């Protein structure tokens, strides 16, 4: 039924993993542009403000564990703060813990570890894959009906390397701009 919080749950999961909140009203142009919009701190604030009371904001966090054969990452984000606040890295020989209280750039390290574990070239492509391919909700674009999104997904899935997906996006955006100028 409507109003039970299914979309809010998925968006919180997406935020926990990617640091970005999907915006179904936005037209997909490229992974980089999508990341720039969806990962804005104001985007998360706007989205969660109507869902979490003012009194509960200091307690509002999300923690997610991601597992690969060679590594486990446990990332924690405060809903109303920018970036990851805590990260546990477990490679099987002990757990390394980083936190912003200790002066670590937790978000940068998290993104680096995710890219190394997935083999994806940049974090914008990871956000794209997570939001458009790995999670789905009725409010999102259907990837098969969005030429730009399906092109990016196909390049990432079958392209010779992740750079090809980025180059295809760049060329499509350049063609659109020139078409508009004409």
XYZ file of C-alpha atoms in Angstrom:
182
model
C 0.000 0.000 0.000
C 1.036 3.610 -0.481
C 2.517 5.538 2.423
C 4.206 2.647 4.237
C 7.751 3.906 3.613
C 8.990 1.517 0.905
C 10.526 4.317 -1.159
C 11.956 5.986 1.936
C 13.588 2.687 2.936
C 15.140 2.231 -0.527
C 16.308 5.846 -0.657
C 17.872 5.519 2.807
C 19.663 2.363 1.662
C 20.842 4.170 -1.480
C 22.019 7.098 0.647
C 23.875 4.780 3.011
C 25.733 3.025 0.202
C 26.321 5.956 -2.152
C 25.931 9.177 -0.172
C 23.344 10.266 -2.744
C 19.549 10.408 -2.707
C 17.822 9.531 -5.991
C 15.690 12.225 -7.593
C 13.121 10.662 -9.944
C 12.163 14.086 -11.297
C 15.660 14.638 -12.722
C 16.381 13.673 -16.311
C 19.452 11.448 -16.584
C 22.141 13.120 -18.705
C 25.349 11.489 -17.490
C 26.640 9.673 -14.434
C 28.773 12.672 -13.458
C 25.870 15.149 -13.678
C 23.558 12.745 -11.859
C 26.091 12.382 -9.024
C 26.553 16.139 -8.760
C 22.813 16.620 -8.219
C 21.943 13.521 -6.178
C 24.938 13.838 -3.804
C 24.343 17.501 -2.918
C 24.000 17.820 0.879
C 20.900 19.977 0.344
C 19.294 17.114 -1.634
C 19.531 14.741 1.351
C 18.397 17.488 3.728
C 15.367 18.299 1.575
C 14.410 14.654 1.156
C 14.777 13.531 4.761
C 13.490 16.748 6.420
C 9.882 15.781 5.790
C 10.476 12.250 7.008
C 12.517 12.723 10.209
C 11.377 15.033 12.977
C 13.579 17.932 14.037
C 14.025 16.373 17.481
C 15.329 13.073 16.054
C 17.811 14.554 13.562
C 20.895 14.216 15.799
C 20.176 10.468 16.093
C 19.357 9.839 12.429
C 22.081 7.593 10.988
C 22.277 4.767 8.512
C 24.887 1.988 8.543
C 25.386 -0.467 5.708
C 27.677 -3.486 5.369
C 29.014 -4.313 1.911
C 30.680 -7.674 1.350
C 33.027 -8.811 -1.406
C 35.112 -11.995 -1.321
C 38.260 -10.127 -0.254
C 36.832 -7.269 1.843
C 33.937 -6.154 4.028
C 33.142 -2.455 4.365
C 30.823 -1.102 7.032
C 29.959 2.541 6.412
C 27.957 4.871 8.650
C 26.450 8.181 7.610
C 24.590 10.763 9.652
C 21.530 11.605 7.596
C 21.930 15.356 8.017
C 25.737 15.557 7.705
C 27.847 15.501 4.570
C 29.932 12.405 3.889
C 30.554 9.161 5.722
C 31.297 9.532 9.413
C 32.648 6.060 10.223
C 34.161 3.237 8.189
C 35.240 -0.255 9.144
C 37.461 -2.138 6.711
C 37.848 -5.884 7.231
C 40.183 -7.811 4.956
C 40.168 -10.884 7.223
C 43.253 -9.956 9.238
C 41.637 -7.501 11.631
C 39.366 -4.520 11.311
C 40.636 -1.038 10.520
C 38.287 1.657 11.846
C 38.274 5.257 10.627
C 36.107 8.097 11.876
C 35.811 11.786 11.197
C 36.358 12.407 14.930
C 39.888 11.051 14.453
C 40.524 13.465 11.574
C 40.172 10.924 8.758
C 38.632 11.725 5.375
C 36.237 8.803 5.730
C 34.244 9.538 2.562
C 37.328 9.652 0.348
C 38.678 6.384 1.773
C 35.258 4.693 1.472
C 34.953 5.676 -2.179
C 38.497 4.482 -2.875
C 37.837 1.106 -1.239
C 34.542 0.663 -3.137
C 36.202 1.442 -6.470
C 39.035 -0.981 -5.732
C 36.598 -3.735 -4.693
C 34.286 -3.264 -7.696
C 36.824 -2.393 -10.385
C 34.660 0.564 -11.437
C 36.559 3.603 -12.709
C 34.827 6.380 -10.760
C 32.302 6.789 -7.976
C 29.756 8.525 -10.232
C 29.486 5.275 -12.196
C 29.040 3.319 -8.944
C 26.202 5.659 -7.911
C 24.623 5.259 -11.360
C 24.769 1.455 -11.181
C 23.413 1.353 -7.644
C 20.555 3.797 -8.275
C 19.530 2.745 -11.787
C 20.407 -0.938 -12.023
C 20.692 -2.520 -8.572
C 17.687 -0.888 -6.876
C 14.317 -0.116 -8.365
C 11.231 1.660 -7.151
C 8.136 2.711 -9.054
C 9.182 6.357 -8.860
C 12.396 5.790 -10.813
C 13.114 5.919 -14.483
C 12.762 2.564 -16.147
C 16.253 2.046 -17.519
C 15.010 0.394 -20.723
C 12.969 3.503 -21.573
C 15.776 5.998 -21.039
C 18.250 6.065 -23.947
C 20.974 7.834 -21.968
C 20.701 5.569 -18.931
C 20.629 2.355 -20.964
C 23.629 3.495 -23.015
C 25.639 4.107 -19.857
C 24.522 0.782 -18.367
C 25.417 -1.150 -21.518
C 28.857 0.440 -21.755
C 29.542 -0.375 -18.120
C 28.267 -3.939 -18.544
C 29.756 -4.788 -21.935
C 32.198 -2.028 -22.839
C 35.903 -2.647 -23.071
C 36.461 -0.477 -19.989
C 34.685 2.050 -17.766
C 36.356 4.924 -19.616
C 34.277 4.037 -22.700
C 31.057 4.716 -20.749
C 32.325 8.117 -19.670
C 33.439 8.974 -23.193
C 30.062 7.896 -24.638
C 28.289 10.145 -22.109
C 30.605 13.060 -22.944
C 30.019 12.651 -26.683
C 26.238 12.386 -26.268
C 26.191 15.575 -24.160
C 28.356 17.381 -26.769
C 25.999 16.262 -29.563
C 22.975 17.518 -27.592
C 24.616 20.900 -27.002
C 25.533 21.290 -30.683
C 22.052 20.210 -31.749
C 20.578 22.797 -29.408
C 22.865 25.516 -30.801
C 21.863 24.572 -34.364
